[in-house]
Coordinates of C-alpha atoms in Angstrom, one line a residue:
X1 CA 81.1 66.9 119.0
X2 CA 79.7 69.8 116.8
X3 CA 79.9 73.5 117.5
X4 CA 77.5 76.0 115.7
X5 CA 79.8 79.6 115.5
X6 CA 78.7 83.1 114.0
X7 CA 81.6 84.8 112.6
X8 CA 82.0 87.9 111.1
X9 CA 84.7 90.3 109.9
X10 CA 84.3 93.9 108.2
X11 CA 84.3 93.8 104.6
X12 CA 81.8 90.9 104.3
X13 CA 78.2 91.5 103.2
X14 CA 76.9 89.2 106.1
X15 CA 77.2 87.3 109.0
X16 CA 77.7 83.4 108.2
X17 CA 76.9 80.3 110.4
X18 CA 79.3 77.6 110.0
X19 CA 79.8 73.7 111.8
X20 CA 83.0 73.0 113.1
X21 CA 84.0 69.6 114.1
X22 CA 86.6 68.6 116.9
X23 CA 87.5 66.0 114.5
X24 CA 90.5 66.1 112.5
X25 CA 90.1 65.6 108.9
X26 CA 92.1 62.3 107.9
X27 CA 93.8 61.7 104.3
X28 CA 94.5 58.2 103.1
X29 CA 97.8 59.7 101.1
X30 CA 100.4 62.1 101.7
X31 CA 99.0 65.6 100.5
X32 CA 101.4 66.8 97.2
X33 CA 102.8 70.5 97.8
X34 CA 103.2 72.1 94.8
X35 CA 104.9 75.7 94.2
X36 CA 102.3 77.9 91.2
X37 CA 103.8 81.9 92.4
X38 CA 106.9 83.5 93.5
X39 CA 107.7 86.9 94.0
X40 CA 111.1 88.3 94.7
X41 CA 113.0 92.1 96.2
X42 CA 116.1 91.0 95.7
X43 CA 119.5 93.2 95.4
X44 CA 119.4 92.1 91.6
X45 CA 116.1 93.5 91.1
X46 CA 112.6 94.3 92.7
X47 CA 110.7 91.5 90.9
X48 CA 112.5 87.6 89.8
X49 CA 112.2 88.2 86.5
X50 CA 115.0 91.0 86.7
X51 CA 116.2 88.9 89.3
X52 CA 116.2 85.6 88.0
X53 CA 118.2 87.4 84.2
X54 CA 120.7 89.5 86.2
X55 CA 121.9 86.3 88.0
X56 CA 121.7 84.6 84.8
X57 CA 124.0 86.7 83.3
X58 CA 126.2 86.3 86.2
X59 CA 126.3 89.7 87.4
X60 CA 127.0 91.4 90.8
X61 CA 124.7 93.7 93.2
X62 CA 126.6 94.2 95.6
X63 CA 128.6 97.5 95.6
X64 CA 130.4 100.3 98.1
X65 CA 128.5 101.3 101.1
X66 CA 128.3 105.3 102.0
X67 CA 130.7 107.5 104.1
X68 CA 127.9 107.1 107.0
X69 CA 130.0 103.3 106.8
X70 CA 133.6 104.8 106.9
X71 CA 136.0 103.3 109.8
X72 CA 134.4 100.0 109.5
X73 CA 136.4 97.4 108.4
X74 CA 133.8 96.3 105.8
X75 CA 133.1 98.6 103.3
X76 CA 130.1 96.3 100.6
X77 CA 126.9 95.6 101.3
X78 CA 124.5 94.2 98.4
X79 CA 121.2 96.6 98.7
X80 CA 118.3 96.8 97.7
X81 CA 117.2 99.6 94.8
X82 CA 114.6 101.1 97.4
X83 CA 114.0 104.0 95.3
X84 CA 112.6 102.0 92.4
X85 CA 109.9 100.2 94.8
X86 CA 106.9 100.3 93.8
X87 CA 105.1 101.2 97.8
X88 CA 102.8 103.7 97.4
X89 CA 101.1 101.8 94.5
X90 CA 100.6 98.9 97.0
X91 CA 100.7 100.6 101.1
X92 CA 99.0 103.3 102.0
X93 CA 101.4 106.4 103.9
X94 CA 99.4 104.6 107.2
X95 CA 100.8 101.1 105.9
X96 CA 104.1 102.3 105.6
X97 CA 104.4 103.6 109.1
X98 CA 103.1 100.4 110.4
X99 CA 105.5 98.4 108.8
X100 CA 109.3 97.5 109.4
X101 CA 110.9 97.7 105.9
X102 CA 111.5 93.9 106.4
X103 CA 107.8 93.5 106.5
X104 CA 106.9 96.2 103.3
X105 CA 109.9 94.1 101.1
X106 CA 107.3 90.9 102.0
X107 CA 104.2 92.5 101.1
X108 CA 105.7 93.5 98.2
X109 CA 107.1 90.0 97.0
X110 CA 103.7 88.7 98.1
X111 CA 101.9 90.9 95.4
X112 CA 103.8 89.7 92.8
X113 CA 103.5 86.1 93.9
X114 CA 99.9 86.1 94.2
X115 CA 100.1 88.0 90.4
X116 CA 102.5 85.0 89.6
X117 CA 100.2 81.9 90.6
X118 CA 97.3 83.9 89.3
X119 CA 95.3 83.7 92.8
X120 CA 93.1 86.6 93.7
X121 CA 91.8 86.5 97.3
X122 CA 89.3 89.1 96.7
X123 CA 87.4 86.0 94.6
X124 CA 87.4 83.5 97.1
X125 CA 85.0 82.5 99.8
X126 CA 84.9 82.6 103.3
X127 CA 85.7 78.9 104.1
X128 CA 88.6 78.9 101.2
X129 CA 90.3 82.2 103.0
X130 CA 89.8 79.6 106.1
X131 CA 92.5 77.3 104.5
X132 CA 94.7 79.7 103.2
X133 CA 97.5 80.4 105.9
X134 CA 101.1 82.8 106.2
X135 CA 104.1 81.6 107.2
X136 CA 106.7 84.1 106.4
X137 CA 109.9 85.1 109.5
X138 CA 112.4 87.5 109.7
X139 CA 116.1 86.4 110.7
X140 CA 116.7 89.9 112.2
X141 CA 115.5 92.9 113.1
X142 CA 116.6 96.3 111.7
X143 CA 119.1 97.9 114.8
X144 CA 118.5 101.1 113.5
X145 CA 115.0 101.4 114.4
X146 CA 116.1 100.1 118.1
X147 CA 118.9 102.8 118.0
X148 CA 116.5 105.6 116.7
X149 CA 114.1 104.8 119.1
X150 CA 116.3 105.1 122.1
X151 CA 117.6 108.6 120.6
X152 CA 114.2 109.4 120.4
X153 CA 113.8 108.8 123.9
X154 CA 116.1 110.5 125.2
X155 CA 114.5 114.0 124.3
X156 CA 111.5 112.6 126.5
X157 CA 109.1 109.5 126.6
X158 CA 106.3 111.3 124.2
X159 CA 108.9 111.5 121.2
X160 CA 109.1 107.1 120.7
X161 CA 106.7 105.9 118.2
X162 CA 103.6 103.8 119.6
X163 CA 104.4 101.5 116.7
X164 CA 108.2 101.2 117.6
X165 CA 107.3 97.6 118.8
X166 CA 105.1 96.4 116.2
X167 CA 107.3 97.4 114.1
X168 CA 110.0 95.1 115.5
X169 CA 108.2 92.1 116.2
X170 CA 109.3 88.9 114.0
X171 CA 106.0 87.9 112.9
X172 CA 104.2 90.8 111.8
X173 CA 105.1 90.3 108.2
X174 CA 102.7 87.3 109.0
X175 CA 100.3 89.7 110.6
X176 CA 99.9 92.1 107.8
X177 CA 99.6 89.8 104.9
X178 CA 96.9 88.1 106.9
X179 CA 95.2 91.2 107.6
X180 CA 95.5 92.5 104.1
X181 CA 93.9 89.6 102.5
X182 CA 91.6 87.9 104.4
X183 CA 93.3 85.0 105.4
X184 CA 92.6 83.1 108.6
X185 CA 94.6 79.6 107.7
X186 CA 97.8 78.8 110.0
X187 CA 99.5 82.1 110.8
X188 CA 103.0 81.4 111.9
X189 CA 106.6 82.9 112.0
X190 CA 109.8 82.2 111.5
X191 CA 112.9 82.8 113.4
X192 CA 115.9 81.5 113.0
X193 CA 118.6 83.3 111.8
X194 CA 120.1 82.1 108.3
X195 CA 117.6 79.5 108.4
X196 CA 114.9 81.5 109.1
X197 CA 113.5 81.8 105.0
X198 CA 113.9 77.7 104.4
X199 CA 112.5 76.6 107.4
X200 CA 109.6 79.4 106.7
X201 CA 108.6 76.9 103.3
X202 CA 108.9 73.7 104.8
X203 CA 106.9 74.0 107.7
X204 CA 104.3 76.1 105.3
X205 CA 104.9 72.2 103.5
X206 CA 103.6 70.6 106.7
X207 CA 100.9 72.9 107.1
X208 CA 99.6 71.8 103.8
X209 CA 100.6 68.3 103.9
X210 CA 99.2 67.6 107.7
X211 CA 95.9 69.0 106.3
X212 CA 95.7 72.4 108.3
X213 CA 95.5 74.2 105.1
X214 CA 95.4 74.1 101.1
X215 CA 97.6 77.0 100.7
X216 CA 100.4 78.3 102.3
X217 CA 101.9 81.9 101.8
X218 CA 105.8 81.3 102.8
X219 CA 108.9 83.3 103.0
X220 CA 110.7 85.9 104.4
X221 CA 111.7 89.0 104.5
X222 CA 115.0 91.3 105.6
X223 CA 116.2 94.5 106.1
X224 CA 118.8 95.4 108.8
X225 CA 121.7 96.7 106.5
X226 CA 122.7 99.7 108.9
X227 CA 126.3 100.7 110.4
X228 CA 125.7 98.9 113.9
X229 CA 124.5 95.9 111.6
X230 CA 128.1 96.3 109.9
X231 CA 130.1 96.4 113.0
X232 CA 128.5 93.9 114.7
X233 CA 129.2 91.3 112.2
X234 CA 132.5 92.9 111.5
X235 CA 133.6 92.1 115.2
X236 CA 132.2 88.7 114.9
X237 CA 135.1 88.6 111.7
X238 CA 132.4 87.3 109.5
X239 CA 132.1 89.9 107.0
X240 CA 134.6 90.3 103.7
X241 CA 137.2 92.9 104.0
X242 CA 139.6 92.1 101.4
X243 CA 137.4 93.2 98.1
X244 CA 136.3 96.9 99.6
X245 CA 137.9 98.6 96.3
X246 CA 136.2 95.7 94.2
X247 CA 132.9 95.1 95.5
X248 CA 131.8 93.1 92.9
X249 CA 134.2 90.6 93.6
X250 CA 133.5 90.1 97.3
X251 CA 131.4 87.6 97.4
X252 CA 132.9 84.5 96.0
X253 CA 131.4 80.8 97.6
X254 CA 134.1 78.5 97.3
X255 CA 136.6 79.9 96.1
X256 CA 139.9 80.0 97.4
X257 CA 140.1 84.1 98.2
X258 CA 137.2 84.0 100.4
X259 CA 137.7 85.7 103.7
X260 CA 133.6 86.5 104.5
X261 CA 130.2 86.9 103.8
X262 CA 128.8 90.3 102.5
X263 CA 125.3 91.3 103.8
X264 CA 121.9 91.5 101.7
X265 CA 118.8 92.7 102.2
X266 CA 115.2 91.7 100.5
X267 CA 112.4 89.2 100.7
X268 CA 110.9 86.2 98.3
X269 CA 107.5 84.9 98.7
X270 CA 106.3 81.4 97.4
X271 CA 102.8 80.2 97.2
X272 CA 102.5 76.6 98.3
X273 CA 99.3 74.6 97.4
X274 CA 98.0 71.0 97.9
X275 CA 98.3 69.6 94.2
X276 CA 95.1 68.8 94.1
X277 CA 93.5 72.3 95.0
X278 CA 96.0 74.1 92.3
X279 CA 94.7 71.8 89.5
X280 CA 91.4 72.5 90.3
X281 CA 91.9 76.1 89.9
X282 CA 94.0 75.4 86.8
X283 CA 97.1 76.9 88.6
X284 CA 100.6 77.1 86.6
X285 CA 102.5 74.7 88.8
X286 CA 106.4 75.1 88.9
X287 CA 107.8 72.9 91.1
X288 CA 107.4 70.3 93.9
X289 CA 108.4 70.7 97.2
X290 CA 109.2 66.6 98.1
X291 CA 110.6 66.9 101.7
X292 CA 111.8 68.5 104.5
X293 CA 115.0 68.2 107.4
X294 CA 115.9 69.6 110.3
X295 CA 118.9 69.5 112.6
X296 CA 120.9 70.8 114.9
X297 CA 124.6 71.2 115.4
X298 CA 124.9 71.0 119.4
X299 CA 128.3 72.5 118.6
X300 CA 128.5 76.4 118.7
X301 CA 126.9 80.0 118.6
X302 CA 128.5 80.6 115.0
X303 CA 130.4 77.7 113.9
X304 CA 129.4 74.7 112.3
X305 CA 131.0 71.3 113.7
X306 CA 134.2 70.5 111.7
X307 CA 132.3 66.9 110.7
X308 CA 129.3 69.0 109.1
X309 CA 127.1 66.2 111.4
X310 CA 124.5 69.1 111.4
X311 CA 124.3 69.7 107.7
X312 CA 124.7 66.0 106.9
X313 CA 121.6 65.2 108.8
X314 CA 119.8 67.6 107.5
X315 CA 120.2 66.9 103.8
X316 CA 119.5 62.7 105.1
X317 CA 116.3 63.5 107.0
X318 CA 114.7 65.8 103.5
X319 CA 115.5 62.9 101.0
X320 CA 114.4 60.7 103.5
X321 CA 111.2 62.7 104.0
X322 CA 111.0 62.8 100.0
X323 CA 111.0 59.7 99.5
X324 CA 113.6 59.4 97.1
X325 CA 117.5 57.9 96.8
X326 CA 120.2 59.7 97.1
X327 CA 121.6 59.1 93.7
X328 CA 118.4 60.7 92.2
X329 CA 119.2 64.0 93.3
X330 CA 121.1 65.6 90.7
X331 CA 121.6 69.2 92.1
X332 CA 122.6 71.3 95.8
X333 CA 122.2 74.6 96.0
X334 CA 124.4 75.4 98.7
X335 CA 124.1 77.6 101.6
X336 CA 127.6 78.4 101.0
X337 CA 128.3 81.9 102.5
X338 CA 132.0 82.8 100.9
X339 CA 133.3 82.0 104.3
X340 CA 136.2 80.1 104.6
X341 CA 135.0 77.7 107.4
X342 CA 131.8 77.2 106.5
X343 CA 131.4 76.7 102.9
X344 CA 134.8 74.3 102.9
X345 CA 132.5 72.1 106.1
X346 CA 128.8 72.1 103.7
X347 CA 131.0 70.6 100.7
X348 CA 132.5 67.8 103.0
X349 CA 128.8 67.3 104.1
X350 CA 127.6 66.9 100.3
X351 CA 130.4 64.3 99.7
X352 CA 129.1 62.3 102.8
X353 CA 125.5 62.4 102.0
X354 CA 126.2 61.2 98.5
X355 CA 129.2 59.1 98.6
X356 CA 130.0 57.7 95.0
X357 CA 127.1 59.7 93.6
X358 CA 129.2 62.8 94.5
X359 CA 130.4 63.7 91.1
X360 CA 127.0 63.4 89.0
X361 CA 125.6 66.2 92.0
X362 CA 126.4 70.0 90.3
X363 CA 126.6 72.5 93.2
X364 CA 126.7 76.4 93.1
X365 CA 125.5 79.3 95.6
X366 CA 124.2 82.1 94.3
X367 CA 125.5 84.5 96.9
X368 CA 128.0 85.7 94.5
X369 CA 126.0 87.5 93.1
X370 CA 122.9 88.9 95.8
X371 CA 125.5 88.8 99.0
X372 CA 124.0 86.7 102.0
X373 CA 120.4 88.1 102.9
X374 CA 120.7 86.4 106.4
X375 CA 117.0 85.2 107.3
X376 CA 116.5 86.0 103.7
X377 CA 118.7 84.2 102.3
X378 CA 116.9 80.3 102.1
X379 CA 113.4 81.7 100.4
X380 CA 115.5 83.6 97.8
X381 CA 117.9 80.8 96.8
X382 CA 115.0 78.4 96.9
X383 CA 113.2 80.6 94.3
X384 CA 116.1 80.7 92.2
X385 CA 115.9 76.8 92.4
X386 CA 112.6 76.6 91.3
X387 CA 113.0 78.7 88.3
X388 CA 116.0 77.0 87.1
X389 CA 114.2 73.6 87.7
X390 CA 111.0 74.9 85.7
X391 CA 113.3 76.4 82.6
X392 CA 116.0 73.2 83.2
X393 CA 118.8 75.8 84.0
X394 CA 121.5 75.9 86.6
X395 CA 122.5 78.8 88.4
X396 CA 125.5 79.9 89.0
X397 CA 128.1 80.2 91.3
X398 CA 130.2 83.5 90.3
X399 CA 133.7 84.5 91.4
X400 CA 135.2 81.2 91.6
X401 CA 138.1 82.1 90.3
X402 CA 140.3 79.3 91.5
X403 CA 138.5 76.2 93.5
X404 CA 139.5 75.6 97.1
X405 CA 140.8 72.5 96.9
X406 CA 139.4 71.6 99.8
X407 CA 136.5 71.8 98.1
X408 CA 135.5 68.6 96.6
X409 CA 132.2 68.8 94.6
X410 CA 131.2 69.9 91.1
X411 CA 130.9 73.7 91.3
X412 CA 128.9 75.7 88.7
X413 CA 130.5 78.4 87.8
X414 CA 128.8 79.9 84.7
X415 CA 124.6 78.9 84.0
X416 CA 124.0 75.5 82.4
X417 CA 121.1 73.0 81.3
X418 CA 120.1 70.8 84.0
X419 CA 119.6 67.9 82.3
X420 CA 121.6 68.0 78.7
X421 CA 119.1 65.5 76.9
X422 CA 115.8 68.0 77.8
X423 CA 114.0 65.2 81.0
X424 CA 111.8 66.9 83.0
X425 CA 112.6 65.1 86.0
X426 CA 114.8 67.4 88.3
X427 CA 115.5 66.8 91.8
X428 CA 117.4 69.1 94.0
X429 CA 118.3 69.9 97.8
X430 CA 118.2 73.7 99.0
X431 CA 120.4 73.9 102.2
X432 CA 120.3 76.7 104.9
X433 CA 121.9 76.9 108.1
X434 CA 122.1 79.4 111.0
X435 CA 123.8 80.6 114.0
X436 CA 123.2 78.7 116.9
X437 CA 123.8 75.4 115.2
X438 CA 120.1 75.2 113.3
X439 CA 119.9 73.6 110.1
X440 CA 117.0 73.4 107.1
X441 CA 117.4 71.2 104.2
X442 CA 114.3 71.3 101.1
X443 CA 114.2 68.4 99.1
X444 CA 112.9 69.9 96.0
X445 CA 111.9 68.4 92.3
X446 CA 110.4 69.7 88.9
X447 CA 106.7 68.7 88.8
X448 CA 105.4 65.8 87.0

């Protein structure tokens, strides 16, 4: 059955007719994702090229929160440099008072992602904006714009913004990048906690590989470092309160001084396309994204299970979904946290995924270096894959100063070559998990 519709938008020249059919188009073999852009806000720079060197170079972002933080029992925080962002050369003042700063961290990272896989929107056609879709979450919205909002109110009902809501909804870092380029593919969010920025990518994956659309913009963004953020977790006794005269050394995954996570904040934006639309285009291509897991715990609001079950099936179900063994897989970059529960439960998942194959798998969290950037935290890490599997280098894991032994899997510790004898094939799992027990694993390899 055929439809005939008349669409129109402002900013096109005319109206268009197009024929839509009920029927779903079919594809004799599984559509290839490919990743050709990435942009990054990170805490070690507001683009991945600074990002991607500082973290290189193992250094630290995170450093001592203000006095409008004193009393709390966690002092760090790894922020954002907000006064080196580049907004008014990308949102309008109108823009900016639409938008959470969650959502202004993603347009931003989309800008230089689009720059990155050299894809200008204002060139393409109707029916290709058609099949270019958004999926980009949020883990957590800012507090402070909650608890401002109620102050507001209370010097009368006139005083609370009439964007106060839009401003807090999950998905309107979806909404806006859809809106500011013309896109009217799949338009879905994200939200689920930790998980939130992994789980963003490989459902964008699906999107791309079911056929719902050639290109995905995926992600997250986050931005909720505020005192009520800080207390909350605090009282929860996940945060690091041992290194508040060192904050450099706070966040340390693995090692045997951990005692918490320290909080991030920032946003990184991959472009997804079907393999066969990006070398049509001539796109750079920097990565594969193979496969995909999910799970769930059924355990606990904030703990994992003490088996790791949940992380374990995760990681099974993306190599599965890859299509690849086990053994082939040569690198995990962790979700590891610097808590002492958690990270000590993901290695003993990574031994039982890969058995004997344990000690060729190099593992390392980069978290050491940008703090945890909660729904943030899995697009970030996942572009730092990708860049290390495109230049064959490792990234590191800093502040292990002395393993846990508990902690039985090759750490990286300082940057390395991924494969010593220069073979571009490089094969890697990206692990995220949240609270509630939800769990994202990427099955990711270098593209050939």
């Amino acid at each position: 059955m055929n439809f005939v519709i008349k669409l129109s938008r402002p900013g096109y020249t005319q109206q268009y007719i197009r024929r839509l059919s009920t029927t779903k188009p079919t594809y004799g073999a599984k559509r290839r994702v490919v990743v050709t852009g990435i942009g990054a806000i990170s805490p070690l720079g507001n683009n991945l090229k600074e990002s991607w060197q500082r973290l290189l170079n193992c250094e630290s972002a995170i450093s001592k929160l203000s006095d409008a933080y004193k009393g709390l029992p966690c002092q760090v925080a790894a922020q954002i440099k907000k006064e080196e962002l580049p907004l008014e050369q990308h949102l309008t003042k109108s823009d900016i008072k639409l938008m959470s700063p969650a959502t202004q961290l993603s347009i931003l990272a989309t800008e230089e992602a689009l720059r990155g896989a050299k894809l200008n929107t204002k060139d393409l056609s109707v029916e290709e904006l058609e099949r270019i879709g958004v999926c980009v979450g949020m883990g957590m919205f800012d507090l402070s714009e909650v608890y401002g909002a109620w102050q507001q109110l209370q010097r009368g009902y006139n005083r609370v913004s009439p964007f106060f809501v839009p401003r807090l909804l999950p998905n309107m870092a979806c909404g806006h990048i859809s809106m500011k380029y013309g896109l009217r593919g799949p338009n879905h969010s994200v939200s689920t906690a930790c998980a939130t920025g992994a789980h963003a990518i490989g459902d964008a994956m699906r999107f791309i590989r079911n056929g719902d659309a050639d290109v995905m913009i995926a992600g997250s963004g986050e931005s909720c470092i505020d005192p009520l953020s800080i207390a909350g977790f605090c009282r929860l006794r996940a945060l690091s309160t041992s290194f508040n005269e060192t904050p450099e050394k706070a966040s340390r995954p693995f090692d045997k001084k951990r005692d918490g996570f320290v909080m991030g904040e920032g946003s990184a934006i991959l472009i997804l396309e079907e393999l066969e639309y990006a070398r049509k285009r001539n796109a750079p291509i920097l990565a594969e994204i193979l496969g995909y897991g999910l799970s769930g715990d059924a355990y606990h609001i904030t703990s994992p299970s003490e088996d790791g079950t949940g992380a374990t099936l995760a990681m099974q179900r993306a190599i599965k979904d890859a299509g690849v063994k086990p053994e082939e897989i040569t690198y995990v970059n962790a979700h590891a946290t610097s808590t002492p529960t958690g990270d000590r439960i993901e290695a003993r998942a990574i031994q039982r995924v890969f058995g004997d194959h344990t000690a060729n798998v190099r593992v390392s969290s980069t978290k050491g270096a940008h703090g945890h950037l909660l729904g943030s935290s899995g697009n970030l890490e996942a572009a730092f894959l990708i860049q290390g599997c495109y230049e064959n280098k490792l990234p590191p894991s800093i502040n292990v100063d002395e393993l846990d032994e508990s902690v039985q899997v090759r750490i990286v510790s300082k940057p390395e070559a991924w494969n010593e004898d220069g073979s571009k094939l490089r094969i890697a799992l990206k692990n995220s998990f949240g609270f509630g027990g939800t769990n994202a694993s990427l099955c990711i390899s270098s593209y050939s």
